[in-house]
mmCIF file of C-alpha atoms in Angstrom:
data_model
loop_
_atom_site.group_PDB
_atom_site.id
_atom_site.type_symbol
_atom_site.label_atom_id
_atom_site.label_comp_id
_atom_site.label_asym_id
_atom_site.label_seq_id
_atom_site.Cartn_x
_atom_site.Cartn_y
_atom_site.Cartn_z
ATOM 1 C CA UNK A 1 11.889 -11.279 -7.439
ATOM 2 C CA UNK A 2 14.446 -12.814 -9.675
ATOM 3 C CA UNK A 3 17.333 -10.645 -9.199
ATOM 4 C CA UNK A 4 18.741 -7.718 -7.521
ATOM 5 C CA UNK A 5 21.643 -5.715 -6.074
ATOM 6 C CA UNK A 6 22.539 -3.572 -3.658
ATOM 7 C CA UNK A 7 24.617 0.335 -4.195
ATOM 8 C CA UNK A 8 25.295 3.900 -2.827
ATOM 9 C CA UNK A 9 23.329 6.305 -4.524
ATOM 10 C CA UNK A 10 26.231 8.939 -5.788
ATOM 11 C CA UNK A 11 23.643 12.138 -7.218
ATOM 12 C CA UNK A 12 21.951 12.712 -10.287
ATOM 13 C CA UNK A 13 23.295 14.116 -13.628
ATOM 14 C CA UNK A 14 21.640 13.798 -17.020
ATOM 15 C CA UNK A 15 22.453 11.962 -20.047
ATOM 16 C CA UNK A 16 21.096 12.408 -23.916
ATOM 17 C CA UNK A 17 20.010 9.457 -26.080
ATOM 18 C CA UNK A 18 20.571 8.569 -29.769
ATOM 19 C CA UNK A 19 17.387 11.242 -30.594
ATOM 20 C CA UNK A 20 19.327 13.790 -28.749
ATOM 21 C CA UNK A 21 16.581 13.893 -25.559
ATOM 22 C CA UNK A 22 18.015 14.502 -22.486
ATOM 23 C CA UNK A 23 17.163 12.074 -19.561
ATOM 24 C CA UNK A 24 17.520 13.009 -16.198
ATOM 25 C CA UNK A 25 19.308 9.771 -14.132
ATOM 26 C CA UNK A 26 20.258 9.002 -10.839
ATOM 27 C CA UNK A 27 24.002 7.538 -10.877
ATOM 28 C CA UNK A 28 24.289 4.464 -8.248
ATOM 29 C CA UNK A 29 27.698 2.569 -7.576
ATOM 30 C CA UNK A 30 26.729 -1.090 -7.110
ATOM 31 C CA UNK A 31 28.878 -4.159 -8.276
ATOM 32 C CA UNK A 32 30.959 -6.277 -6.155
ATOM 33 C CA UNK A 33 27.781 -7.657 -4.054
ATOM 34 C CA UNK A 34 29.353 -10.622 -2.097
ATOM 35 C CA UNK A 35 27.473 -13.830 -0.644
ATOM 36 C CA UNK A 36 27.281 -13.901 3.104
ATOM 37 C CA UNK A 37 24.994 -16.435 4.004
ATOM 38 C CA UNK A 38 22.142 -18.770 2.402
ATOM 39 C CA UNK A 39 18.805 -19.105 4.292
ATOM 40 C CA UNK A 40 17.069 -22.822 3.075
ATOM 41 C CA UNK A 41 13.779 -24.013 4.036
ATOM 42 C CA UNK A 42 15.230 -26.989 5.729
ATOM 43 C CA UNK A 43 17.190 -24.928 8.234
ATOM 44 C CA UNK A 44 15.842 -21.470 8.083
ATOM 45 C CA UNK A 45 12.299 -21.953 7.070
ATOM 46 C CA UNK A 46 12.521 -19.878 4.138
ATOM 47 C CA UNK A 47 14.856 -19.218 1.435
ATOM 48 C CA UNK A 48 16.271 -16.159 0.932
ATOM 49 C CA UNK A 49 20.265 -14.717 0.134
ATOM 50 C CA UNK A 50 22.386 -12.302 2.347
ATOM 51 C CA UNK A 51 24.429 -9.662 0.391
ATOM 52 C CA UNK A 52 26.844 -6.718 1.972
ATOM 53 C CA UNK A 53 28.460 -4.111 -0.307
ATOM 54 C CA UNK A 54 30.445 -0.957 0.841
ATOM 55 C CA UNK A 55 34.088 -1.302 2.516
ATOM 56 C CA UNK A 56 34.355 -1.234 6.037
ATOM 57 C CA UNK A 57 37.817 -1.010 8.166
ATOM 58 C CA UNK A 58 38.292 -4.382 10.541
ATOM 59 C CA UNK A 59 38.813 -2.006 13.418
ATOM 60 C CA UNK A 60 35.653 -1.018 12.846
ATOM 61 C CA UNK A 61 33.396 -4.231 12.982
ATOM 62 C CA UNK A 62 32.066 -5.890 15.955
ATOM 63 C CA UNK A 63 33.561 -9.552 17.146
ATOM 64 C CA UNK A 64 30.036 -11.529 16.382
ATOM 65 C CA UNK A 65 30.135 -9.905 12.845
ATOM 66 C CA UNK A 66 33.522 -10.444 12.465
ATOM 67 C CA UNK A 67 33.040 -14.108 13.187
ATOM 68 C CA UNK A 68 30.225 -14.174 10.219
ATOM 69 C CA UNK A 69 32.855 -12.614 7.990
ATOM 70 C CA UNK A 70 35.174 -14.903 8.443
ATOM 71 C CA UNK A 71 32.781 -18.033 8.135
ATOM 72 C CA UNK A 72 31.889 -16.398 4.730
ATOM 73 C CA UNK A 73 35.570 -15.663 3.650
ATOM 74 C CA UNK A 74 35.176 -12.201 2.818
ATOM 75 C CA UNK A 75 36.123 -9.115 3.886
ATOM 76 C CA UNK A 76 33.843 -6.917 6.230
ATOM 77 C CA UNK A 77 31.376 -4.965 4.362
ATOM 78 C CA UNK A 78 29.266 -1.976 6.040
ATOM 79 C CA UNK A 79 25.551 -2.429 4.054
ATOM 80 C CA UNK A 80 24.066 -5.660 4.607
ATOM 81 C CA UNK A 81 20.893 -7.121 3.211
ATOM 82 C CA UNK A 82 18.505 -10.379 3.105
ATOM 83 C CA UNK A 83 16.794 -10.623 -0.078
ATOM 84 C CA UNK A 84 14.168 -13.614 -0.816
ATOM 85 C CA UNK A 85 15.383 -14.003 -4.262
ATOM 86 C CA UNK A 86 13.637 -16.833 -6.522
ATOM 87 C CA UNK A 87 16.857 -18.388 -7.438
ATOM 88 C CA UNK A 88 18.396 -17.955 -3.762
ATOM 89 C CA UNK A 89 19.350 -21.517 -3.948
ATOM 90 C CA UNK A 90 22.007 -21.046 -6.698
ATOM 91 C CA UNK A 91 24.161 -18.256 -5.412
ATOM 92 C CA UNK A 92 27.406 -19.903 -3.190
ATOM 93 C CA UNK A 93 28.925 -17.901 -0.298
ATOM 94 C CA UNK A 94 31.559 -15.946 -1.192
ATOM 95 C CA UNK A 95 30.554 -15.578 -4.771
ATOM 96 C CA UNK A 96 30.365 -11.741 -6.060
ATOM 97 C CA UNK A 97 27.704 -9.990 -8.127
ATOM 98 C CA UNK A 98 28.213 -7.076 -10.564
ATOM 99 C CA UNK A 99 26.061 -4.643 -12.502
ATOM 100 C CA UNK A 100 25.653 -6.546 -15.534
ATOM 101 C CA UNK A 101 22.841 -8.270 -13.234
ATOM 102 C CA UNK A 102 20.378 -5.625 -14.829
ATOM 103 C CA UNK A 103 20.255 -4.654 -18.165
ATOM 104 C CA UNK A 104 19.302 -0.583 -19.936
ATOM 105 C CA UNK A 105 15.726 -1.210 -19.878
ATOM 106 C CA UNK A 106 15.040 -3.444 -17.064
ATOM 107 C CA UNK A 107 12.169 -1.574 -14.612
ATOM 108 C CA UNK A 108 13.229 -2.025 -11.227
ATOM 109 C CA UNK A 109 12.145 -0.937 -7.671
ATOM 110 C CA UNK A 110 14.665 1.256 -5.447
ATOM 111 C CA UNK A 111 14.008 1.162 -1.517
ATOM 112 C CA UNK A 112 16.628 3.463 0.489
ATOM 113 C CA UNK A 113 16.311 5.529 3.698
ATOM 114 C CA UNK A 114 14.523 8.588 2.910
ATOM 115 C CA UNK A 115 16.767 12.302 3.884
ATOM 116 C CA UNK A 116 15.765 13.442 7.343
ATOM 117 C CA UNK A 117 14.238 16.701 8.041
ATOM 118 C CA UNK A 118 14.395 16.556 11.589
ATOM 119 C CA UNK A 119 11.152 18.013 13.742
ATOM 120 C CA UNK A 120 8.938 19.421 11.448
ATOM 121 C CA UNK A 121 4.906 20.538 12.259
ATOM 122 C CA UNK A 122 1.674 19.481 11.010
ATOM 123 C CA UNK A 123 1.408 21.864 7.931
ATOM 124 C CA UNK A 124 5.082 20.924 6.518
ATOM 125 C CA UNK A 125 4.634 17.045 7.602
ATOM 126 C CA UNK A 126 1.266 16.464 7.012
ATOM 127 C CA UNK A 127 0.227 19.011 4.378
ATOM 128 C CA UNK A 128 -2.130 20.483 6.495
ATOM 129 C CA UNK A 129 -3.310 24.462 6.153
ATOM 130 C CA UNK A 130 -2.298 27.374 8.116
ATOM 131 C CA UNK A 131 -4.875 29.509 9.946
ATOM 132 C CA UNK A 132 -5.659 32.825 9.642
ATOM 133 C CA UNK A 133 -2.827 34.967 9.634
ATOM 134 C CA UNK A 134 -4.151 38.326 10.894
ATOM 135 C CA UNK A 135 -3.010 39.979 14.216
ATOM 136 C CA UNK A 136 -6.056 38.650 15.463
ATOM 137 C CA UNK A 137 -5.777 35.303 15.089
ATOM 138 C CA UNK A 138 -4.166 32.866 17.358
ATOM 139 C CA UNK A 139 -3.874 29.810 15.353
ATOM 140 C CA UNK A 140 -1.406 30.478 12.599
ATOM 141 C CA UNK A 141 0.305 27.320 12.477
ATOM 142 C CA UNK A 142 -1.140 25.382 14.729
ATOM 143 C CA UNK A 143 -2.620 21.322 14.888
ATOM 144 C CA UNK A 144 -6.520 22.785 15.588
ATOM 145 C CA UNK A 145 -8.039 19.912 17.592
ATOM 146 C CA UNK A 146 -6.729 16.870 18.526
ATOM 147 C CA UNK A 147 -9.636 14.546 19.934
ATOM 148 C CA UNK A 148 -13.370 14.211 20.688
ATOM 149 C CA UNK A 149 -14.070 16.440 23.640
ATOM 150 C CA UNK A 150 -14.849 14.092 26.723
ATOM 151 C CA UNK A 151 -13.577 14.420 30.100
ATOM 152 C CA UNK A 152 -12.570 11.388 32.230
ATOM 153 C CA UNK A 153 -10.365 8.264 31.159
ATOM 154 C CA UNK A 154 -12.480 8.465 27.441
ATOM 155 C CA UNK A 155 -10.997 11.635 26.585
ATOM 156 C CA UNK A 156 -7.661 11.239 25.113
ATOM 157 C CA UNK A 157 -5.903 11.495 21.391
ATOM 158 C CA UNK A 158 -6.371 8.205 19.486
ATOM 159 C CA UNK A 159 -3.598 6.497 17.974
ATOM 160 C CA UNK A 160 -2.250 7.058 14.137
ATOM 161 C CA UNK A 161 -3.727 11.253 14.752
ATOM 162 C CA UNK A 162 -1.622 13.115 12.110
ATOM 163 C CA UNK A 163 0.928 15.902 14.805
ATOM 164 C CA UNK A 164 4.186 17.501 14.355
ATOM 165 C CA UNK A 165 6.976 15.275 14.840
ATOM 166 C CA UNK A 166 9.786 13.270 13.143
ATOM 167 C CA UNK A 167 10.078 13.729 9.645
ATOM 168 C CA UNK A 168 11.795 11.783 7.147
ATOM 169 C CA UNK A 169 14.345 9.037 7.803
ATOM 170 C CA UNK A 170 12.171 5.941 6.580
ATOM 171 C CA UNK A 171 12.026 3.513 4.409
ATOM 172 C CA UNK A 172 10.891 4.710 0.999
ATOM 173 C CA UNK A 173 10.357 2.383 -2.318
ATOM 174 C CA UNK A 174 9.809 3.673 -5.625
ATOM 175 C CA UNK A 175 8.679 1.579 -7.858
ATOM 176 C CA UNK A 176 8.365 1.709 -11.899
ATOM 177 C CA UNK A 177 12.076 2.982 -12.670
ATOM 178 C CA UNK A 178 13.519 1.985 -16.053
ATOM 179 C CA UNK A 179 17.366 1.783 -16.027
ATOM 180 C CA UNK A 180 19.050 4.046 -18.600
ATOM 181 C CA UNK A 181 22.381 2.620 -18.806
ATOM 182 C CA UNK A 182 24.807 -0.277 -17.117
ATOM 183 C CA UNK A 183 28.426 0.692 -17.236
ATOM 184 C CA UNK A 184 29.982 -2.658 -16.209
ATOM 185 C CA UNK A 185 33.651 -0.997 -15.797
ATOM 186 C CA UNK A 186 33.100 1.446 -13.234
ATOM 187 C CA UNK A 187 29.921 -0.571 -11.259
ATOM 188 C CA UNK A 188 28.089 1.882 -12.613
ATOM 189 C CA UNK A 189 24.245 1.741 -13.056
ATOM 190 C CA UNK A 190 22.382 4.861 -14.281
ATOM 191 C CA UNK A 191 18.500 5.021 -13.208
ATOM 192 C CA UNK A 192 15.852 6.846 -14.836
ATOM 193 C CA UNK A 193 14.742 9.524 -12.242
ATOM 194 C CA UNK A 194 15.100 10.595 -8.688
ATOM 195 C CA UNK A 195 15.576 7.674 -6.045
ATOM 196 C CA UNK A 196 15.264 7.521 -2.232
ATOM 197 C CA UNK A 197 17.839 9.092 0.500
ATOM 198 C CA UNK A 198 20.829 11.582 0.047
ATOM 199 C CA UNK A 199 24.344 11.261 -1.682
ATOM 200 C CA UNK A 200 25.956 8.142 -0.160
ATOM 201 C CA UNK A 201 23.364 6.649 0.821
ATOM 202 C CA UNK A 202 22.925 2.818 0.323
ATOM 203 C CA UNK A 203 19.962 1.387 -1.584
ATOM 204 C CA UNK A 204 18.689 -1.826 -3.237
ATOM 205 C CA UNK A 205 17.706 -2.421 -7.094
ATOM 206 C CA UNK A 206 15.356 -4.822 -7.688
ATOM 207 C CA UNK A 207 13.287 -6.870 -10.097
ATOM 208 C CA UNK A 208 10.088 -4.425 -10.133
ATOM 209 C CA UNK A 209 6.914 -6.059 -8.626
ATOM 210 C CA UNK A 210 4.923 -4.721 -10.946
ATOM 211 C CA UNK A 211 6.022 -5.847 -14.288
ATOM 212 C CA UNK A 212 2.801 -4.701 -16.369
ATOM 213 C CA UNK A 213 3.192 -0.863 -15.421
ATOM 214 C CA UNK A 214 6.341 -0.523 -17.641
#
């Protein structure tokens, strides 16, 4: 990964190209990435670059985070980030990244926090079909069985079995997005397609790992 940035994901909209096609984008404030902190091999054991975006109020930030944005120089930022970047070693703390990072074209990978959708059952989580739905039936929605049918400590519901539960609200990547169109002014960049989380959200743009899949 040789570049990348991080940005609140504002909604989608649609733009039209020069043969009049209309491309649905996802609109993403980025820009203004500052430097917090450079991780070296020599002290860290890796090397890697922190970034923050997004304003935060002083009143608002803890005093051992306060302490690291002062040792920085920079005002407190809410979205923070460690990226192992392959030219880590030539950002400076306290230096500031913009859009024109990427480029219209570039394919990136977006990772943000998937919406949440609360508790949700097997068929609506999982995919999984209902039962049959007559009077007589007493399994419309229900899990069916759970585990092997043993009595004593053996019997019991092994780990990873797909059940209702807490859905959404994870860490989601998609990968393969082209980017339509950098508006440097505004710390705008426009990205082919749907991306992870809700309006406001905060994601990160990156160099795509897959770079023969454009």
């Amino acid at each position: 990964m040789s570049k990348a940035i991080l940005g609140r994901k504002l909604g989608m909209t649609q733009i039209f190209t020069e043969e009049g096609q209309v491309v649905p984008v996802t609109v993403i404030e980025a820009g203004n990435n500052v430097v917090l902190q450079n991780k070296t091999v020599e002290n860290d054991g890796y090397d890697a670059v922190q970034l923050g975006f997004g304003e935060m109020k002083e009143k608002n930030v803890t005093k051992p985070m306060k302490g690291h944005f002062d040792k920085a120089g920079v005002k407190p930022v809410r979205f923070i980030r460690e990226l192992r970047l392959a030219s880590a070693s030539e950002y400076k703390v306290g230096d500031t990244i913009g859009v024109d990072v990427f480029n219209a074209g570039d394919v990136v990978d977006v990772t943000g926090t998937s919406k949440g959708k609360g508790f949700a059952g097997t068929i609506k989580r999982h995919n999984f079909a209902c039962g049959p739905m007559g009077h007589g039936s007493k399994s419309h929605r229900e899990p069916g069985s759970t585990g092997a049918m043993i009595s004593g400590p053996g019997g019991r519901v092994l780990k990873g079995k797909k059940l209702p539960g807490h859905m959404g609200h994870e860490k989601v990547t998609v990968q393969c997005l082209t980017v339509a169109r950098v508006d440097a002014d505004k710390n705008l960049i426009l990205i082919k397609g749907a991306v992870p989380g809700p309006k406001k959200g905060f994601v990160v743009i990156k160099d795509t790992v897959k770079p023969n899949k454009k």
